[in-house]
mmCIF file of C-alpha atoms and ligand atoms in Angstrom:
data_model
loop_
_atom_site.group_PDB
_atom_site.id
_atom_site.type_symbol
_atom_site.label_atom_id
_atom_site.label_comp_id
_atom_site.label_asym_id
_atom_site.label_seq_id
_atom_site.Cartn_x
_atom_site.Cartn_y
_atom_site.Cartn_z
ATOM 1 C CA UNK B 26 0.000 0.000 0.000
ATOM 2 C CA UNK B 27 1.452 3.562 -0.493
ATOM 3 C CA UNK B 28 0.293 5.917 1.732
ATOM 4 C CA UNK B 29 1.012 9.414 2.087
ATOM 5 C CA UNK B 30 2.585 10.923 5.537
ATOM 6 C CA UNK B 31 0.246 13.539 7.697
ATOM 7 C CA UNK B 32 0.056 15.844 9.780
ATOM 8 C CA UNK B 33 -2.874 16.078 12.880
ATOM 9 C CA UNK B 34 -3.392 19.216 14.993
ATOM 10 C CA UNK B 35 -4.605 18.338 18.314
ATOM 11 C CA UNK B 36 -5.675 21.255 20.041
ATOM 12 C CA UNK B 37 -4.337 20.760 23.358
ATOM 13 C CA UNK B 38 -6.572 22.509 25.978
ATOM 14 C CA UNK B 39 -9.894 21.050 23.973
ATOM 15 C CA UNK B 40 -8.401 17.869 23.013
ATOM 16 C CA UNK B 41 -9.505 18.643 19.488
ATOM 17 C CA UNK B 42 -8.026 16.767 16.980
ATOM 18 C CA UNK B 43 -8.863 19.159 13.431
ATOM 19 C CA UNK B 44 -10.060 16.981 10.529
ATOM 20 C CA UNK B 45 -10.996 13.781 12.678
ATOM 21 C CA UNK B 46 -12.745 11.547 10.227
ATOM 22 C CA UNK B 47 -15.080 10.835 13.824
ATOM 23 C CA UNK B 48 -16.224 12.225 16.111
ATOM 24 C CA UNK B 49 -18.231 10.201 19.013
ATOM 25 C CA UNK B 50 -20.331 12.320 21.564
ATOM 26 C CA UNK B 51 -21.366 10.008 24.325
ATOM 27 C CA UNK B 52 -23.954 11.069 27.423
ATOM 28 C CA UNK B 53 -25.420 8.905 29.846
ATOM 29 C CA UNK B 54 -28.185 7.634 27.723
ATOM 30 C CA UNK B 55 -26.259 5.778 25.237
ATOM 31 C CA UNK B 56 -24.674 4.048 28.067
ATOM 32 C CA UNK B 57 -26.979 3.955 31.126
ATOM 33 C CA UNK B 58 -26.478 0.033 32.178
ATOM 34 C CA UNK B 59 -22.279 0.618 32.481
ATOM 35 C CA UNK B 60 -23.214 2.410 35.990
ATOM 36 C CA UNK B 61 -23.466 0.702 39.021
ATOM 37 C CA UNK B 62 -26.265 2.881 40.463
ATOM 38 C CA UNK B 63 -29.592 2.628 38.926
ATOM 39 C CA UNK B 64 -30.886 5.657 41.220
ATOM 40 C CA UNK B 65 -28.611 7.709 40.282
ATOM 41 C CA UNK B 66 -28.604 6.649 36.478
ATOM 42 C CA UNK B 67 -32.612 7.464 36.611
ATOM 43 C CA UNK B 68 -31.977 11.204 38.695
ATOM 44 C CA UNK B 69 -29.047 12.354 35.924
ATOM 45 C CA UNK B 70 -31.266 11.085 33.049
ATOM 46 C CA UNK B 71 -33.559 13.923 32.052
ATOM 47 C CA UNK B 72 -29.943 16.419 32.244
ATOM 48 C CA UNK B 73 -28.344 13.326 30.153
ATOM 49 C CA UNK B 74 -24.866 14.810 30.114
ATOM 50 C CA UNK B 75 -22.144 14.520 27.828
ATOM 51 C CA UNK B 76 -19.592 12.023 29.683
ATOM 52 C CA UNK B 77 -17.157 12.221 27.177
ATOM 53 C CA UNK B 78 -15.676 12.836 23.013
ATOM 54 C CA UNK B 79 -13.601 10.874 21.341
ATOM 55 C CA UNK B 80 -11.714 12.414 17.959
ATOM 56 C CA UNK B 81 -10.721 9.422 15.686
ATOM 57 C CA UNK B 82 -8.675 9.512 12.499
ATOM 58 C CA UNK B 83 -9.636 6.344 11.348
ATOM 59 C CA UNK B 84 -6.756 4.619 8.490
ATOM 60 C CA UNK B 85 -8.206 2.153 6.502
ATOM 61 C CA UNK B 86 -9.110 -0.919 7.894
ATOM 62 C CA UNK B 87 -5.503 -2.963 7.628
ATOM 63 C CA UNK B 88 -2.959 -4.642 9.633
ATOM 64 C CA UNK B 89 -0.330 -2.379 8.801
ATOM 65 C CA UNK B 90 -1.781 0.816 9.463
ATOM 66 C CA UNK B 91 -2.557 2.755 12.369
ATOM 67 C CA UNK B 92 -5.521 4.859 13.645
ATOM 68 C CA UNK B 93 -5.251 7.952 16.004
ATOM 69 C CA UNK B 94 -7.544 10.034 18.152
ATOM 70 C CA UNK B 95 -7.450 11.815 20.859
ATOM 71 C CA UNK B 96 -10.978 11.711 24.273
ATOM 72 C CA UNK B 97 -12.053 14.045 26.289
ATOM 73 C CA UNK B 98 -13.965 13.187 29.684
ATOM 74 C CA UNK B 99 -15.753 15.143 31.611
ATOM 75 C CA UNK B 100 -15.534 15.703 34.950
ATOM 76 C CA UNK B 101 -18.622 14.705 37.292
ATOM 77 C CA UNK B 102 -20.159 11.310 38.655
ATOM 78 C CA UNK B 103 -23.257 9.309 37.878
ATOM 79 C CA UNK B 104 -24.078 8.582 41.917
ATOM 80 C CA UNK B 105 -20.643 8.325 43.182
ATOM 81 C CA UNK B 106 -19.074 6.679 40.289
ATOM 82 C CA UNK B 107 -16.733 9.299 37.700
ATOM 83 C CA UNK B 108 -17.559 10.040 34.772
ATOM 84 C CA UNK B 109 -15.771 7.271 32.411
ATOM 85 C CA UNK B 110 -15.623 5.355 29.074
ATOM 86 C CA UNK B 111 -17.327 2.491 28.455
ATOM 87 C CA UNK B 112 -14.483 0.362 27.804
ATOM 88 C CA UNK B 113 -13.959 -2.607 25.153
ATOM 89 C CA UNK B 114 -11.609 -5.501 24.208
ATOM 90 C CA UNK B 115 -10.181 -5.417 20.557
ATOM 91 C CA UNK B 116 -11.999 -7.548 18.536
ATOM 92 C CA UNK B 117 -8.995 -8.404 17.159
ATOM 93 C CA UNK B 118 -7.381 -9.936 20.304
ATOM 94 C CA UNK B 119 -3.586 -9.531 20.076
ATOM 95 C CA UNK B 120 -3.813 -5.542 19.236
ATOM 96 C CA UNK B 121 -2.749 -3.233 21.576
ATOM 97 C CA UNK B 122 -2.611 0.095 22.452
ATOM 98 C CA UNK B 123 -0.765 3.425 23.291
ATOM 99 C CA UNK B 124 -2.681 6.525 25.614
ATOM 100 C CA UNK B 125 -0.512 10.093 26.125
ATOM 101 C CA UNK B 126 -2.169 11.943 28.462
ATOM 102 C CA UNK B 127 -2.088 15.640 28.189
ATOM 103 C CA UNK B 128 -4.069 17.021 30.924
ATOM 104 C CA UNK B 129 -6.377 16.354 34.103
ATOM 105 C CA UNK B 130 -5.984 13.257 36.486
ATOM 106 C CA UNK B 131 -7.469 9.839 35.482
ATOM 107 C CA UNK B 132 -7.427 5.862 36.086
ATOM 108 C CA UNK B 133 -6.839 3.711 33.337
ATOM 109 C CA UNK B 134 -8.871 0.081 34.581
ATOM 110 C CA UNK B 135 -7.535 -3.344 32.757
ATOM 111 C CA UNK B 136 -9.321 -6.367 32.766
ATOM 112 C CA UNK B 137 -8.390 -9.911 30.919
ATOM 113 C CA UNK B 138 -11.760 -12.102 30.152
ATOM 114 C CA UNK B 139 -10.471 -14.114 33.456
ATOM 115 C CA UNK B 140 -10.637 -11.348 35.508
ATOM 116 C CA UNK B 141 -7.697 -10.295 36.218
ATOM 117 C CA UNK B 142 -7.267 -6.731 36.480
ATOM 118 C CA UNK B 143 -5.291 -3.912 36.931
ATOM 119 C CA UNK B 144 -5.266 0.264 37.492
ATOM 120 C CA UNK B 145 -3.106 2.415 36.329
ATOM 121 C CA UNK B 146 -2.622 6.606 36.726
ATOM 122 C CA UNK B 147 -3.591 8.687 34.185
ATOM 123 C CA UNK B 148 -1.631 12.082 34.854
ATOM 124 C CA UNK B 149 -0.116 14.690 32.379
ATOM 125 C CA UNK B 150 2.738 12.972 30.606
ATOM 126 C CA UNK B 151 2.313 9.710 31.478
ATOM 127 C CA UNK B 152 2.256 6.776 28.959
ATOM 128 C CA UNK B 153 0.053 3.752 29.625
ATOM 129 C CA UNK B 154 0.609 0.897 27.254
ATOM 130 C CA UNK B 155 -2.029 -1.527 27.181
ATOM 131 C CA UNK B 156 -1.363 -4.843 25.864
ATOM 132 C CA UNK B 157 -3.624 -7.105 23.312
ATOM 133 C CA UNK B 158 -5.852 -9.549 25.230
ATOM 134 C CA UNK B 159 -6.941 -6.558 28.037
ATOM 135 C CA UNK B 160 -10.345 -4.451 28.238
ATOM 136 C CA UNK B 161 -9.815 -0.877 28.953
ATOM 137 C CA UNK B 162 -11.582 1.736 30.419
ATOM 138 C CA UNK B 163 -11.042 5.356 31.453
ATOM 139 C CA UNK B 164 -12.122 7.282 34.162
ATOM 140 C CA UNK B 165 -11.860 10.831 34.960
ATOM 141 C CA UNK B 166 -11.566 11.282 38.777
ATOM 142 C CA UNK B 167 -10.281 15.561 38.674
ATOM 143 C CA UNK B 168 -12.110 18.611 38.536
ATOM 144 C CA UNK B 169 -10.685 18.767 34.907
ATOM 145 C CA UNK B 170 -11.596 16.996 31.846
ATOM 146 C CA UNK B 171 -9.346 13.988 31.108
ATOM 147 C CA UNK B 172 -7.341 14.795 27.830
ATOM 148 C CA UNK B 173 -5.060 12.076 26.237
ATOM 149 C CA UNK B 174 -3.797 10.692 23.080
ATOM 150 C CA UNK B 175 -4.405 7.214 21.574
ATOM 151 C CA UNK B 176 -3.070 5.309 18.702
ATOM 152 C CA UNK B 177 -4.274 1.380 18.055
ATOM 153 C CA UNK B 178 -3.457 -0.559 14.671
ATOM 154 C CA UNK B 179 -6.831 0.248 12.352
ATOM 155 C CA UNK B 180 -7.825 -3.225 11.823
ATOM 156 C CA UNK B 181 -8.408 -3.648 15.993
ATOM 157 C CA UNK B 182 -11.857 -3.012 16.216
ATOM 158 C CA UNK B 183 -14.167 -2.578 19.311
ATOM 159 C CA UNK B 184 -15.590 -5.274 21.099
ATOM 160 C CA UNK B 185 -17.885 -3.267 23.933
ATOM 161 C CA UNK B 186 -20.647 -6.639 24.337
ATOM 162 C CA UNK B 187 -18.292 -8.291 26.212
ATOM 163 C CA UNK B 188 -18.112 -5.369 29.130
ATOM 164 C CA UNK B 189 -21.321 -4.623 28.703
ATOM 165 C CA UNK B 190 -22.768 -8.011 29.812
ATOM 166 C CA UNK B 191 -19.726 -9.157 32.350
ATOM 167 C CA UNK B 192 -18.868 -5.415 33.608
ATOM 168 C CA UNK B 193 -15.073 -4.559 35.177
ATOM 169 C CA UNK B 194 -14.833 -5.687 38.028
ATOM 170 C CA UNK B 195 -13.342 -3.127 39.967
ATOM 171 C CA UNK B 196 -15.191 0.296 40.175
ATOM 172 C CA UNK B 197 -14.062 3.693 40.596
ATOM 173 C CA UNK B 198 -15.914 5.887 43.181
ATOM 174 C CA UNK B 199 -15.808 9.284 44.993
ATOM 175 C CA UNK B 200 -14.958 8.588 48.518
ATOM 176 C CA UNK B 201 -15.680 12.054 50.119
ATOM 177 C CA UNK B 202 -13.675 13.915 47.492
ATOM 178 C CA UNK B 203 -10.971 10.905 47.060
ATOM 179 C CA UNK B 204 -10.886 8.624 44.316
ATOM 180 C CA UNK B 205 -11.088 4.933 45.656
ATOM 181 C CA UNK B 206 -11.218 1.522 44.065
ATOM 182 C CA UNK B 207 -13.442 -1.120 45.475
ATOM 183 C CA UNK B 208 -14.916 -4.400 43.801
ATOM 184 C CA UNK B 209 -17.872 -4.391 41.450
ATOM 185 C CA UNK B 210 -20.585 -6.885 43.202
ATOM 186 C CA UNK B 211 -21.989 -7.358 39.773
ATOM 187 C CA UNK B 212 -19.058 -8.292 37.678
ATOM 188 C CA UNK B 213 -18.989 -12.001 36.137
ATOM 189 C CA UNK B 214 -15.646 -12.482 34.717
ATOM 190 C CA UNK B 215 -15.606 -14.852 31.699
ATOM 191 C CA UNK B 216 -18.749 -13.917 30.443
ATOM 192 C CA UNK B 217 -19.271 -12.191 26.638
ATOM 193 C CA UNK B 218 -15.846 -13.777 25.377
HETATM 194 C C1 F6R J 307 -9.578 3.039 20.752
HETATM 195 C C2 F6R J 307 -9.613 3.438 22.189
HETATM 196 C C3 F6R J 307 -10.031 4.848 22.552
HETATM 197 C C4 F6R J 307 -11.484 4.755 23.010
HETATM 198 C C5 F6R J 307 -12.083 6.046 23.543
HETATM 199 C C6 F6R J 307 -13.551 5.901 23.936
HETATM 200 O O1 F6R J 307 -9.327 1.664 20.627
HETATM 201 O O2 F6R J 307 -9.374 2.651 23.083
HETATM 202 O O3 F6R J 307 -9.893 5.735 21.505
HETATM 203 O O4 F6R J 307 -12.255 4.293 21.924
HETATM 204 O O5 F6R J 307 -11.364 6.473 24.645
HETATM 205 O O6 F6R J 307 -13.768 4.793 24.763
HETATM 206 P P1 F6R J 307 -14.807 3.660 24.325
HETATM 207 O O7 F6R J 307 -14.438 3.260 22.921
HETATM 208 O O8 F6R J 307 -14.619 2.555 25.301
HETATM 209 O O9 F6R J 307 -16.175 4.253 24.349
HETATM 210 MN MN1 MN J 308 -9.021 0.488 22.425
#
């Protein structure tokens, strides 16, 4: 294939990424089951806020390419739980990932289809790599939106059933102004694979 190099403004206090081929506005309606308070879910509906944008310059679809884009999360909590993605595997299995984070304060949640998981610190600078084979998810636990990079090869593709039906199983809450990790009752680890 021959391919021409680019260029990509990403606008750095915004997170704007100018000429994204997509962009993906998601509030609490389109994803209403990913929190674990119902209550709450029902009390934020009729507001339905924007949790977060997502700026995607998609390559075509092929092993050897890449695709980039840049999310933006806003602050706030549905009940005590931040404001986050919903989180995927790859469909393709084995491709991984690269987040730069530019600005605000955020966890990074990682989750194999047994289970096992892991959080990492979002925080300007910092570089999470996140192998194939692991879910991720990003939460925004500042007063900021949570700004950062991404770039995944463009044949990955987004598998979001799985998390939907077996959940993380760690959550992220607001403990009286901290952020604090605790287990998700309603996780079932090995389901949706
Ligand atoms: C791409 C990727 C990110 C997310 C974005 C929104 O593979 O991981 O660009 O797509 O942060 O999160 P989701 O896709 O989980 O809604
Ligand atoms: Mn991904």
């Amino acid at each position: 294939m021959n391919h021409l190099p680019f260029d990509a403004l990403m606008e750095l206090k915004s997170g704007v990424i100018d000429e994204a081929s997509q962009v993906i506005n998601r509030r609490l309606s389109d994803m209403p089951s990913f929190f674990h308070d119902q209550d709450a879910v029902q009390a934020q509906l009729e507001e339905d806020p924007v949790l977060y944008r997502t700026y995607i310059k998609q390559s075509p679809i092929s092993p050897s390419l890449w695709s980039i884009g840049s999310s933006v999360i806003e602050p706030g909590t549905v009940g005590n739980e931040y404001f986050m993605t919903k989180g995927h595997f790859h469909l393709k299995e084995e491709a991984p990932e690269v987040y730069f984070t530019v600005s605000g304060s955020g966890r990074l949640l990682l989750q194999r289809h047994s289970g096992e998981a892991e959080v990492k610190n979002m925080a300007p600078g910092v570089i999470n790599y996140i192998p194939g084979g692991w879910a991720h998810r990003t939460v925004n636990v500042g007063e900021k939106p949570l700004i950062f990079f991404a770039v995944w090869p463009a044949d990955a593709g987004h598998n979001y059933g799985a998390i939907e039906e077996m959940g993380f199983t760690k959550l992220v809450v607001d403990d009286r102004g901290v952020p604090k990790i605790i287990d998700n009752p309603k996780s079932a680890p090995g389901l949706g694979k």
